[in-house]
Amino acid sequence: MSADMNATNVDSPSLDTLVEELQRGEETWAALSLVARRDLLAALSEATQKHAQEWVDVACSIKQLPPGSQLAGEEWISGPYALLTSVRALSSTLEALEAGRSPLDGFHISKAPGGRVAVRVLPHNVFDRLLLSGFRAEVWSKPGVTAQWMKKAAGFGQRTPKETGGVGVVLGAGNIFSIAPLDTLYELFAHNRVVLLKLNPITDPLQPVLEKVFARFIELGLLRIVTGGVDVGAAAVAHPGIGHVHITGSVKSHDVIVFGPGEEGQARKARGETLLDKPITSELGGVSPTIVVPGDWSERDLAYQAEHIVTQKLHNNGYNCIASQVLVLSDDWPQKETFLATLRKAFSNAPARPAYYPGSDDRCAAAVDLHPGVAQRTADGSRVLLEGVPSSGDAAFAEEYFAPVLTITSLPGLGREFLSRAVAFANQQLEGTLGANVVAHPKTIRELGSDFTGAIGDLHYGTVAVNAWTGVGYLTPLATWGAFPGHTLQDAQSGIGIVHNGLLLDGTERTVVHGPFSPFPRSLVNGEFTLSPRPPWFVTNRTAAVTGRLLTVFAGRASWAKLPAIFASALRG
């Protein structure tokens, strides 16, 4: 790329040039057959494999992780691994369309609560069953959508590849480094839209790596990657040659972009007047809950689920759009105090890491100031527990902290009574609808039966994870990712639209993920057949870096010969 493209400030003439290049690239994209587009995906996969180590090295540098840190596993799995698996999923979808088939052919489709249909997207093949044993995921349709309609509609823009969608701008995220590449792919393949990718300043050091990874797309004029500050992003979204905007960030950032800053922007929002006369999609995070359904747990169950919830909060130090922010417990659970003691210990003992994300320490301090007598800092002062927060109207329910702060509240009841109250609390009290986690013993799930399934259907979240973290939904390339549908620009909550969605499905509402309550071999005692040990995304996993690298190599070129090393590393974790 030329020097002006790589500059931190893109002035108006340079932006004009970039948009003109992309407009010519749109014509190139329209002329490419599905076979040629699959060839581009193959080139993307090869380049990602070639530069994966460089990607992870730069990511660890940005996040100030020392060489050899087990936490580098997060960067492997949420970086090149996530991109490689998504590339493979899109390639399979194109292959089906080339052959005149629906991308849904061969997938198990069943009924889901409320007149919905469920498409099983995990496991999909034998490798899924081995590497993610005990995990499963479904994409649920909106009520009233039929399986026949979904089969017919699957493929989105790739059903009419010559009908392109113009030039779009993607405003990249600064926390998880596969977000911007995956959003770029979705714009290209779901909507036939060429992309100006504006990186978040935190990720500017990744620009050279991403340009190597997407080299073929850049050569053909399908993608341009720029860096810079707010001025660059503002100029890009307002440019008349840009026909669509996709935003990843906070709802505050979203509202500044859409309505403008300060009191004038708030007044414009109240009137429903936007600064932009173009469609806008978004993924904006929110206040994610973890609901713990009371049951009879063993001491080892208590310890494992404490680690699990700590991971939901402290993966990437809490700088995740679906980091668990509010833990919902039952006041009447006999094991509540024992579990809380176990959780405090796990929260304090989790690996230390720098607060690399701007403003993190300030947000922690603000949480402490707003909760006098409730807030507890860990010994090193880097993390905050807000324990015993009343279950109505707290500031922690209304704003995403994006920091290592975990709020704990409780509700009365047991069984279906508690679960019903917890679902209502999550839907009505918490800001955002991106992801919700539910933890329940398999015996409790069996006892609740249809009441449990109905409760999952009643949660208004774009991804619901049962005995898993919603981050598994993010990593499932055939799953959808985004807020619960129905939000507007004036009340964006967790955003508008979806991404990922490797099958390019239409008419979707949510993804539902299930995982094992206990790791192997204790899972067998609880009536679950799974071979999964402690997952590599757990912050307590000692071999996460090695396992993450091996999984990434496998995602690039799957083979039976690579499985033994992965299993050996995973079992040591």
Coordinates of C-alpha atoms in Angstrom, one line a residue:
M1 CA 0.0 0.0 0.0
S2 CA 1.1 3.6 -0.6
A3 CA 2.5 5.8 2.1
D4 CA -0.7 7.9 2.4
M5 CA -2.8 4.8 3.0
N6 CA -0.6 3.8 5.9
A7 CA -0.6 7.3 7.4
T8 CA -2.2 7.7 10.8
N9 CA -4.3 10.6 9.4
V10 CA -6.2 10.1 6.2
D11 CA -7.0 13.5 4.8
S12 CA -9.9 14.1 2.4
P13 CA -8.1 13.6 -0.9
S14 CA -6.6 10.3 0.4
L15 CA -10.0 9.1 1.6
D16 CA -11.5 10.0 -1.8
T17 CA -8.8 8.0 -3.5
L18 CA -9.4 5.0 -1.3
V19 CA -13.1 5.1 -1.9
E20 CA -12.6 5.4 -5.7
E21 CA -10.3 2.3 -5.6
L22 CA -12.9 0.4 -3.7
Q23 CA -15.6 1.4 -6.1
R24 CA -13.5 -0.1 -8.9
G25 CA -12.9 -3.1 -6.6
E26 CA -16.7 -3.5 -6.4
E27 CA -16.8 -4.1 -10.1
T28 CA -14.0 -6.7 -9.8
W29 CA -15.9 -8.4 -7.0
A30 CA -19.1 -8.5 -9.1
A31 CA -17.2 -10.3 -11.9
L32 CA -15.7 -13.0 -9.6
S33 CA -17.4 -16.4 -9.8
L34 CA -18.0 -18.5 -6.7
V35 CA -15.0 -20.6 -7.6
A36 CA -12.8 -17.5 -7.8
R37 CA -14.1 -16.3 -4.4
R38 CA -13.3 -19.7 -2.9
D39 CA -9.8 -19.4 -4.3
L40 CA -9.5 -16.0 -2.5
L41 CA -10.6 -17.7 0.7
A42 CA -8.0 -20.4 0.2
A43 CA -5.3 -17.7 -0.3
L44 CA -6.5 -16.0 2.9
S45 CA -6.2 -19.3 4.8
E46 CA -2.7 -19.9 3.5
A47 CA -1.6 -16.3 4.4
T48 CA -3.2 -16.6 7.9
Q49 CA -1.3 -19.8 8.6
K50 CA 1.9 -18.3 7.4
H51 CA 1.6 -15.2 9.5
A52 CA -0.2 -16.6 12.6
Q53 CA 2.9 -16.5 14.8
E54 CA 3.6 -12.9 13.9
W55 CA -0.1 -12.1 14.5
V56 CA 0.1 -13.6 18.0
D57 CA 3.4 -12.0 18.8
V58 CA 2.1 -8.5 18.0
A59 CA -1.1 -9.2 19.9
C60 CA 0.8 -10.2 23.0
S61 CA 2.9 -7.1 22.7
I62 CA -0.2 -4.9 22.5
K63 CA -1.6 -6.7 25.6
Q64 CA 1.7 -6.6 27.4
L65 CA 1.8 -10.3 27.9
P66 CA 5.3 -11.7 28.7
P67 CA 6.9 -14.3 26.4
G68 CA 5.8 -17.7 27.3
S69 CA 2.6 -16.6 29.1
Q70 CA -0.1 -19.2 29.2
L71 CA -2.5 -16.3 28.4
A72 CA -1.1 -16.2 24.9
G73 CA -3.6 -19.1 24.2
E74 CA -6.3 -16.4 24.2
E75 CA -4.6 -14.7 21.3
W76 CA -4.2 -17.9 19.3
I77 CA -7.8 -19.0 19.8
S78 CA -9.5 -15.6 19.5
G79 CA -7.2 -14.5 16.7
P80 CA -5.9 -16.6 13.8
Y81 CA -7.8 -19.7 14.9
A82 CA -11.1 -17.9 14.8
L83 CA -10.4 -16.5 11.3
L84 CA -9.2 -19.9 9.9
T85 CA -12.3 -21.7 11.1
S86 CA -14.6 -19.0 9.7
V87 CA -12.8 -19.1 6.3
R88 CA -13.3 -22.9 6.1
A89 CA -17.0 -22.5 7.0
L90 CA -17.6 -19.8 4.3
S91 CA -15.7 -21.9 1.7
S92 CA -18.0 -24.9 2.4
T93 CA -21.0 -22.6 2.0
L94 CA -19.8 -21.4 -1.4
E95 CA -19.0 -25.0 -2.4
A96 CA -22.6 -25.9 -1.7
L97 CA -24.0 -23.0 -3.7
E98 CA -21.6 -23.8 -6.6
A99 CA -23.1 -27.3 -6.7
G100 CA -26.7 -25.9 -6.7
R101 CA -27.3 -27.1 -3.2
S102 CA -28.5 -25.3 -0.1
P103 CA -25.7 -24.6 2.4
L104 CA -28.2 -26.2 4.9
D105 CA -28.3 -29.6 3.1
G106 CA -27.1 -32.3 5.5
F107 CA -27.6 -30.2 8.7
H108 CA -29.9 -31.5 11.4
I109 CA -32.9 -29.3 11.8
S110 CA -35.4 -29.6 14.6
K111 CA -38.1 -27.7 16.5
A112 CA -37.3 -25.1 19.1
P113 CA -39.6 -23.5 21.7
G114 CA -42.0 -20.8 20.6
G115 CA -42.6 -21.9 17.0
R116 CA -38.9 -21.7 16.1
V117 CA -36.7 -24.1 14.2
A118 CA -33.1 -25.0 15.4
V119 CA -30.2 -25.7 13.1
R120 CA -27.5 -27.8 14.8
V121 CA -24.2 -26.1 13.8
L122 CA -21.9 -27.9 16.4
P123 CA -20.8 -30.6 16.2
H124 CA -20.9 -30.8 12.4
N125 CA -18.2 -33.3 11.7
V126 CA -16.1 -36.0 13.4
F127 CA -13.4 -33.5 14.3
D128 CA -15.9 -31.3 16.1
R129 CA -17.0 -34.3 18.1
L130 CA -13.5 -35.1 19.1
L131 CA -12.0 -31.7 19.7
L132 CA -15.2 -30.2 21.3
S133 CA -16.6 -33.3 22.9
G134 CA -19.7 -32.5 24.9
F135 CA -20.3 -29.1 23.3
R136 CA -23.1 -28.4 21.0
A137 CA -24.7 -25.4 19.4
E138 CA -27.8 -24.5 17.5
V139 CA -29.0 -21.5 15.6
W140 CA -32.6 -20.7 16.3
S141 CA -34.8 -19.0 13.8
K142 CA -37.3 -16.2 14.6
P143 CA -40.8 -17.5 15.5
G144 CA -42.7 -18.6 12.5
V145 CA -39.8 -19.1 10.2
T146 CA -39.8 -22.6 8.6
A147 CA -37.0 -25.0 7.9
Q148 CA -38.0 -25.0 4.2
W149 CA -37.7 -21.2 4.0
M150 CA -34.3 -21.2 5.8
K151 CA -32.9 -23.8 3.4
K152 CA -34.1 -21.7 0.4
A153 CA -32.7 -18.4 1.8
A154 CA -29.4 -19.7 3.0
G155 CA -26.5 -18.1 1.1
F156 CA -27.4 -14.4 1.4
G157 CA -25.5 -12.3 -1.2
Q158 CA -23.6 -15.3 -2.6
R159 CA -26.9 -16.5 -4.2
T160 CA -26.7 -13.4 -6.4
P161 CA -23.0 -12.6 -6.5
K162 CA -23.2 -10.1 -9.3
E163 CA -25.6 -7.9 -7.2
T164 CA -23.1 -6.0 -5.1
G165 CA -23.8 -3.8 -2.1
G166 CA -21.5 -0.9 -2.6
V167 CA -18.7 0.3 -0.4
G168 CA -18.9 -0.1 3.4
V169 CA -16.8 1.0 6.3
V170 CA -16.0 -1.3 9.2
L171 CA -15.0 0.4 12.4
G172 CA -12.8 -2.3 14.1
A173 CA -12.7 -3.3 17.7
G174 CA -9.7 -2.9 20.0
N175 CA -10.1 -5.9 22.2
I176 CA -10.4 -9.2 20.3
F177 CA -8.2 -9.2 17.2
S178 CA -10.3 -11.5 15.0
I179 CA -13.3 -9.2 15.2
A180 CA -12.3 -6.7 12.5
P181 CA -11.2 -9.5 10.0
L182 CA -14.4 -11.5 10.6
D183 CA -16.6 -8.4 10.2
T184 CA -14.8 -7.6 7.0
L185 CA -15.4 -11.1 5.6
Y186 CA -19.1 -10.9 6.6
E187 CA -19.5 -7.6 4.7
L188 CA -17.9 -9.1 1.6
F189 CA -19.7 -12.5 1.6
A190 CA -23.0 -11.8 3.3
H191 CA -23.7 -8.5 1.6
N192 CA -21.4 -8.4 -1.4
R193 CA -20.0 -5.2 0.0
V194 CA -16.3 -4.1 -0.5
V195 CA -14.7 -2.7 2.7
L196 CA -12.8 0.2 4.1
L197 CA -11.6 -1.2 7.4
K198 CA -10.7 1.5 10.0
L199 CA -8.7 -0.1 12.8
N200 CA -9.1 0.8 16.4
P201 CA -6.0 2.7 17.4
I202 CA -5.1 0.0 19.9
T203 CA -4.8 -2.5 17.1
D204 CA -2.8 -0.2 14.8
P205 CA 0.4 -2.4 15.2
L206 CA -1.5 -5.2 13.6
Q207 CA -2.0 -3.4 10.3
P208 CA 1.1 -4.8 8.6
V209 CA 0.1 -8.4 9.6
L210 CA -3.5 -7.9 8.4
E211 CA -2.3 -6.5 5.1
K212 CA -0.2 -9.7 4.6
V213 CA -3.1 -11.9 5.6
F214 CA -5.6 -10.1 3.3
A215 CA -3.0 -9.4 0.5
R216 CA -5.1 -10.9 -2.3
F217 CA -8.2 -9.0 -1.3
I218 CA -6.2 -5.7 -1.2
E219 CA -4.5 -6.4 -4.5
L220 CA -8.0 -6.7 -6.1
G221 CA -9.3 -3.5 -4.6
L222 CA -11.8 -5.4 -2.3
L223 CA -10.3 -4.1 0.9
R224 CA -8.4 -1.1 2.2
I225 CA -7.1 -0.9 5.8
V226 CA -6.5 2.5 7.5
T227 CA -5.4 3.6 10.9
G228 CA -5.9 6.9 12.8
G229 CA -8.0 8.6 15.3
V230 CA -11.6 9.7 15.7
D231 CA -11.2 12.2 12.9
V232 CA -10.4 9.4 10.4
G233 CA -13.4 7.3 11.5
A234 CA -15.7 10.4 11.3
A235 CA -14.5 11.3 7.8
A236 CA -15.0 7.7 6.6
V237 CA -18.5 7.2 7.9
A238 CA -19.6 10.6 6.5
H239 CA -18.0 10.1 3.1
P240 CA -20.7 10.2 0.3
G241 CA -19.1 7.2 -1.4
I242 CA -19.6 5.0 1.7
G243 CA -23.0 3.3 1.6
H244 CA -23.0 1.4 4.8
V245 CA -21.4 1.6 8.3
H246 CA -20.7 -1.3 10.7
I247 CA -19.7 -0.4 14.2
T248 CA -18.1 -2.5 17.0
G249 CA -17.7 -0.8 20.3
S250 CA -19.7 0.7 23.1
V251 CA -23.3 2.1 22.8
K252 CA -21.8 5.5 23.8
S253 CA -19.4 5.4 20.9
H254 CA -22.3 4.3 18.7
D255 CA -24.5 7.2 19.7
V256 CA -21.7 9.8 19.1
I257 CA -21.2 8.4 15.6
V258 CA -24.9 8.2 14.8
F259 CA -26.2 11.4 16.6
G260 CA -23.1 13.4 17.4
P261 CA -21.4 14.3 20.7
G262 CA -22.6 16.2 23.8
E263 CA -26.0 17.8 24.5
E264 CA -26.6 18.5 20.9
G265 CA -26.2 14.8 20.1
Q266 CA -28.5 13.8 22.9
A267 CA -31.1 16.2 21.7
R268 CA -30.8 14.9 18.1
K269 CA -31.1 11.3 19.5
A270 CA -34.3 12.3 21.3
R271 CA -35.7 13.7 18.1
G272 CA -34.7 10.6 16.1
E273 CA -32.5 12.6 13.8
T274 CA -29.3 10.9 12.7
L275 CA -26.1 12.5 11.3
L276 CA -25.9 9.7 8.7
D277 CA -28.2 9.0 5.8
K278 CA -27.0 5.4 5.4
P279 CA -27.7 2.0 6.9
I280 CA -25.9 1.2 10.1
T281 CA -25.3 -2.2 11.8
S282 CA -23.5 -2.7 15.0
E283 CA -22.2 -5.0 17.8
L284 CA -22.1 -3.1 21.0
G285 CA -21.7 -5.4 24.0
G286 CA -23.7 -4.9 27.1
V287 CA -24.1 -6.1 30.7
S288 CA -24.0 -9.9 30.4
P289 CA -25.4 -12.1 33.2
T290 CA -24.4 -15.5 34.4
I291 CA -27.4 -17.2 36.1
V292 CA -26.5 -20.0 38.5
V293 CA -29.4 -22.4 39.0
P294 CA -29.2 -23.9 42.5
G295 CA -28.6 -27.6 42.8
D296 CA -26.7 -30.2 44.8
W297 CA -23.0 -29.7 43.7
S298 CA -19.9 -31.6 44.8
E299 CA -16.9 -29.8 46.2
R300 CA -15.1 -30.3 42.9
D301 CA -18.2 -29.0 40.9
L302 CA -18.1 -25.8 43.0
A303 CA -14.4 -25.3 42.3
Y304 CA -14.7 -26.0 38.6
Q305 CA -17.7 -23.7 38.1
A306 CA -16.0 -21.0 40.1
E307 CA -13.1 -21.2 37.6
H308 CA -15.6 -21.2 34.8
I309 CA -17.3 -18.0 35.9
V310 CA -13.9 -16.3 36.6
T311 CA -13.0 -17.1 33.0
Q312 CA -16.2 -15.6 31.8
K313 CA -15.2 -12.4 33.6
L314 CA -11.4 -12.3 33.3
H315 CA -10.7 -13.7 29.8
N316 CA -8.9 -10.8 28.1
N317 CA -9.0 -9.2 31.6
G318 CA -12.7 -8.4 31.2
Y319 CA -12.3 -6.5 27.9
N320 CA -14.9 -8.6 26.1
C321 CA -18.3 -7.5 24.9
I322 CA -19.7 -10.7 26.5
A323 CA -17.6 -10.7 29.6
S324 CA -19.9 -11.8 32.5
Q325 CA -20.7 -8.7 34.5
V326 CA -23.5 -9.7 36.8
L327 CA -23.6 -13.1 38.6
V328 CA -27.1 -14.0 39.7
L329 CA -27.4 -16.5 42.6
S330 CA -30.3 -17.9 44.7
D331 CA -30.7 -16.5 48.2
D332 CA -32.1 -19.9 49.1
W333 CA -29.4 -22.1 47.7
P334 CA -27.9 -24.0 50.7
Q335 CA -24.5 -23.9 49.0
K336 CA -24.5 -20.2 48.2
E337 CA -22.0 -19.2 50.8
T338 CA -19.7 -22.1 50.1
F339 CA -19.7 -21.2 46.4
L340 CA -19.0 -17.6 47.1
A341 CA -16.0 -18.5 49.2
T342 CA -14.7 -20.7 46.4
L343 CA -15.4 -17.9 43.8
R344 CA -13.6 -15.3 45.8
K345 CA -10.5 -17.5 45.9
A346 CA -10.6 -18.3 42.2
F347 CA -11.1 -14.6 41.4
S348 CA -8.1 -13.6 43.4
N349 CA -5.8 -16.4 42.3
A350 CA -6.4 -16.0 38.5
P351 CA -3.2 -15.2 36.6
A352 CA -2.2 -11.5 36.9
R353 CA -2.1 -9.4 33.8
P354 CA -1.7 -5.8 32.8
A355 CA -4.7 -3.5 32.4
Y356 CA -3.8 -2.6 28.8
Y357 CA -7.2 -1.3 27.7
P358 CA -7.4 2.5 28.1
G359 CA -9.5 3.6 31.0
S360 CA -9.7 0.2 32.7
D361 CA -8.3 1.4 36.0
D362 CA -10.6 4.4 36.0
R363 CA -13.6 2.2 35.4
C364 CA -12.6 -0.1 38.3
A365 CA -12.2 2.9 40.6
A366 CA -15.6 4.3 39.5
A367 CA -17.2 0.9 40.3
V368 CA -15.6 1.0 43.8
D369 CA -16.7 4.6 44.4
L370 CA -20.3 3.8 43.5
H371 CA -20.4 0.8 45.8
P372 CA -19.1 1.9 49.2
G373 CA -19.1 -1.0 51.7
V374 CA -19.8 -3.5 49.0
A375 CA -16.7 -3.3 46.7
Q376 CA -13.8 -5.7 47.4
R377 CA -10.5 -5.3 45.6
T378 CA -8.1 -8.2 45.2
A379 CA -4.9 -8.1 47.1
D380 CA -3.0 -6.5 44.2
G381 CA -5.8 -4.0 43.6
S382 CA -6.3 -5.0 40.0
R383 CA -9.8 -6.6 40.2
V384 CA -13.0 -5.7 41.9
L385 CA -15.9 -7.8 43.3
L386 CA -19.2 -6.1 44.0
E387 CA -20.8 -8.6 46.3
G388 CA -24.3 -8.4 47.7
V389 CA -25.6 -5.8 45.3
P390 CA -29.4 -5.3 45.6
S391 CA -31.3 -6.8 42.6
S392 CA -32.9 -3.6 41.4
G393 CA -31.6 -0.3 39.9
D394 CA -27.9 -0.7 40.5
A395 CA -25.5 1.2 38.3
A396 CA -23.7 -2.0 37.4
F397 CA -26.9 -3.2 35.7
A398 CA -27.0 -0.2 33.4
E399 CA -23.5 0.3 32.0
E400 CA -20.9 -2.1 30.7
Y401 CA -17.7 -1.7 32.8
F402 CA -15.3 -3.3 30.2
A403 CA -12.9 -4.0 33.1
P404 CA -12.2 -6.7 35.6
V405 CA -15.3 -5.9 37.7
L406 CA -17.7 -8.7 38.7
T407 CA -21.1 -7.8 40.3
I408 CA -22.9 -10.4 42.5
T409 CA -26.6 -10.2 43.2
S410 CA -29.2 -12.7 44.4
L411 CA -32.9 -13.5 44.1
P412 CA -35.2 -15.6 46.2
G413 CA -36.4 -19.1 45.2
L414 CA -35.3 -22.5 44.0
G415 CA -35.9 -24.5 40.9
R416 CA -38.3 -23.1 38.4
E417 CA -39.3 -20.2 40.7
F418 CA -35.8 -19.0 40.8
L419 CA -35.1 -19.5 37.2
S420 CA -38.2 -17.6 36.2
R421 CA -37.2 -14.7 38.4
A422 CA -33.6 -14.8 37.1
V423 CA -34.8 -14.7 33.4
A424 CA -37.1 -11.7 34.2
F425 CA -34.3 -9.9 36.0
A426 CA -31.9 -10.4 33.1
N427 CA -34.4 -9.3 30.5
Q428 CA -35.7 -6.3 32.4
Q429 CA -32.9 -5.0 34.6
L430 CA -29.7 -5.5 32.5
E431 CA -28.6 -3.3 29.7
G432 CA -27.9 -5.1 26.4
T433 CA -28.9 -8.4 24.8
L434 CA -25.7 -9.8 23.4
G435 CA -25.0 -12.8 25.6
A436 CA -26.3 -14.6 28.7
N437 CA -24.8 -17.7 30.5
V438 CA -26.8 -20.2 32.5
V439 CA -25.0 -22.7 34.8
A440 CA -27.0 -25.7 36.1
H441 CA -26.2 -29.3 37.2
P442 CA -27.4 -31.9 34.6
K443 CA -29.7 -33.4 37.3
T444 CA -31.3 -30.0 37.8
I445 CA -31.8 -29.6 34.1
R446 CA -33.4 -33.0 33.9
E447 CA -35.7 -32.2 36.8
L448 CA -36.8 -28.9 35.3
G449 CA -37.4 -30.5 31.9
S450 CA -39.5 -28.3 29.6
D451 CA -39.4 -25.5 32.2
F452 CA -35.7 -25.2 31.6
T453 CA -35.9 -25.3 27.8
G454 CA -38.7 -22.7 28.0
A455 CA -36.5 -20.4 30.2
I456 CA -33.8 -20.5 27.6
G457 CA -36.3 -19.5 25.0
D458 CA -37.5 -16.7 27.2
L459 CA -34.0 -15.1 27.5
H460 CA -33.8 -12.2 25.1
Y461 CA -30.2 -12.6 24.1
G462 CA -28.4 -13.1 20.8
T463 CA -26.4 -16.0 22.3
V464 CA -27.4 -18.1 25.3
A465 CA -24.8 -20.5 26.7
V466 CA -25.8 -23.4 29.1
N467 CA -22.8 -24.7 31.1
A468 CA -20.6 -22.9 28.6
W469 CA -19.5 -19.4 28.1
T470 CA -21.1 -17.4 25.3
G471 CA -17.5 -16.9 23.9
V472 CA -17.9 -20.5 22.6
G473 CA -20.7 -19.1 20.4
Y474 CA -18.3 -16.4 19.1
L475 CA -15.8 -19.1 18.2
T476 CA -18.4 -21.4 16.5
P477 CA -18.0 -20.3 12.8
L478 CA -21.4 -21.6 11.6
A479 CA -23.2 -19.8 14.5
T480 CA -24.7 -16.3 14.3
W481 CA -23.2 -13.6 16.5
G482 CA -25.0 -10.4 17.5
A483 CA -27.7 -8.9 19.7
F484 CA -31.2 -10.2 20.1
P485 CA -33.1 -8.7 17.1
G486 CA -35.4 -5.7 17.3
H487 CA -33.2 -2.8 18.5
T488 CA -33.3 0.6 16.8
L489 CA -30.7 3.4 16.4
Q490 CA -32.3 5.3 19.2
D491 CA -32.2 2.3 21.5
A492 CA -29.3 0.2 20.1
Q493 CA -28.7 -1.8 23.3
S494 CA -26.2 -4.5 22.0
G495 CA -26.6 -3.5 18.4
I496 CA -28.4 -4.2 15.1
G497 CA -27.7 -7.1 12.8
I498 CA -25.5 -10.2 13.0
V499 CA -22.0 -11.3 11.9
H500 CA -20.0 -14.6 11.6
N501 CA -22.9 -16.9 10.4
G502 CA -20.8 -19.1 8.1
L503 CA -23.9 -20.7 6.6
L504 CA -25.2 -17.2 5.6
L505 CA -28.6 -17.9 7.2
D506 CA -31.5 -15.5 7.1
G507 CA -34.4 -15.3 9.6
T508 CA -32.3 -16.1 12.6
E509 CA -32.9 -15.0 16.2
R510 CA -30.1 -16.4 18.4
T511 CA -27.5 -19.1 19.0
V512 CA -27.8 -21.5 21.9
V513 CA -24.7 -23.3 23.1
H514 CA -24.5 -26.2 25.5
G515 CA -21.4 -27.5 27.2
P516 CA -20.5 -30.1 29.8
F517 CA -21.1 -29.2 33.5
S518 CA -17.9 -31.1 34.5
P519 CA -14.7 -32.0 32.7
F520 CA -13.8 -35.6 31.9
P521 CA -13.8 -38.0 33.7
R522 CA -16.1 -36.5 36.4
S523 CA -18.6 -35.7 33.6
L524 CA -19.5 -39.4 33.5
V525 CA -20.6 -39.3 37.1
N526 CA -23.1 -36.6 36.2
G527 CA -24.5 -38.5 33.3
E528 CA -22.7 -36.6 30.6
F529 CA -20.7 -38.3 27.9
T530 CA -17.8 -36.0 27.2
L531 CA -14.1 -36.4 26.8
S532 CA -13.4 -32.7 27.2
P533 CA -10.8 -31.7 29.9
R534 CA -10.6 -28.1 31.2
P535 CA -11.1 -26.0 28.1
P536 CA -8.1 -24.1 26.7
W537 CA -9.9 -20.7 27.0
F538 CA -10.1 -21.1 30.8
V539 CA -7.8 -18.5 32.3
T540 CA -6.5 -21.3 34.7
N541 CA -5.4 -23.6 31.8
R542 CA -1.7 -24.1 32.2
T543 CA -1.1 -25.3 28.6
A544 CA -3.4 -22.8 26.9
A545 CA -0.7 -21.3 24.7
V546 CA 0.5 -24.6 23.4
T547 CA -3.0 -26.0 22.9
G548 CA -4.1 -22.7 21.2
R549 CA -1.2 -22.9 18.7
L550 CA -1.8 -26.6 17.9
L551 CA -5.5 -25.9 17.4
T552 CA -4.7 -23.1 15.0
V553 CA -2.3 -25.3 13.0
F554 CA -5.1 -27.9 12.9
A555 CA -7.7 -25.3 11.7
G556 CA -5.4 -24.4 8.8
R557 CA -5.0 -28.0 7.7
A558 CA -7.1 -30.6 9.5
S559 CA -5.5 -34.1 9.8
W560 CA -5.8 -37.1 12.1
A561 CA -2.0 -37.0 12.6
K562 CA -2.3 -33.7 14.5
L563 CA -4.9 -34.9 17.0
P564 CA -2.6 -36.7 19.5
A565 CA -0.5 -33.6 20.2
I566 CA -3.6 -31.5 20.7
F567 CA -5.1 -34.1 23.1
A568 CA -1.8 -34.5 25.0
S569 CA -1.5 -30.7 25.5
A570 CA -5.2 -30.3 26.4
L571 CA -5.1 -33.0 29.1
R572 CA -2.1 -31.4 30.7
G573 CA -4.0 -28.1 31.0

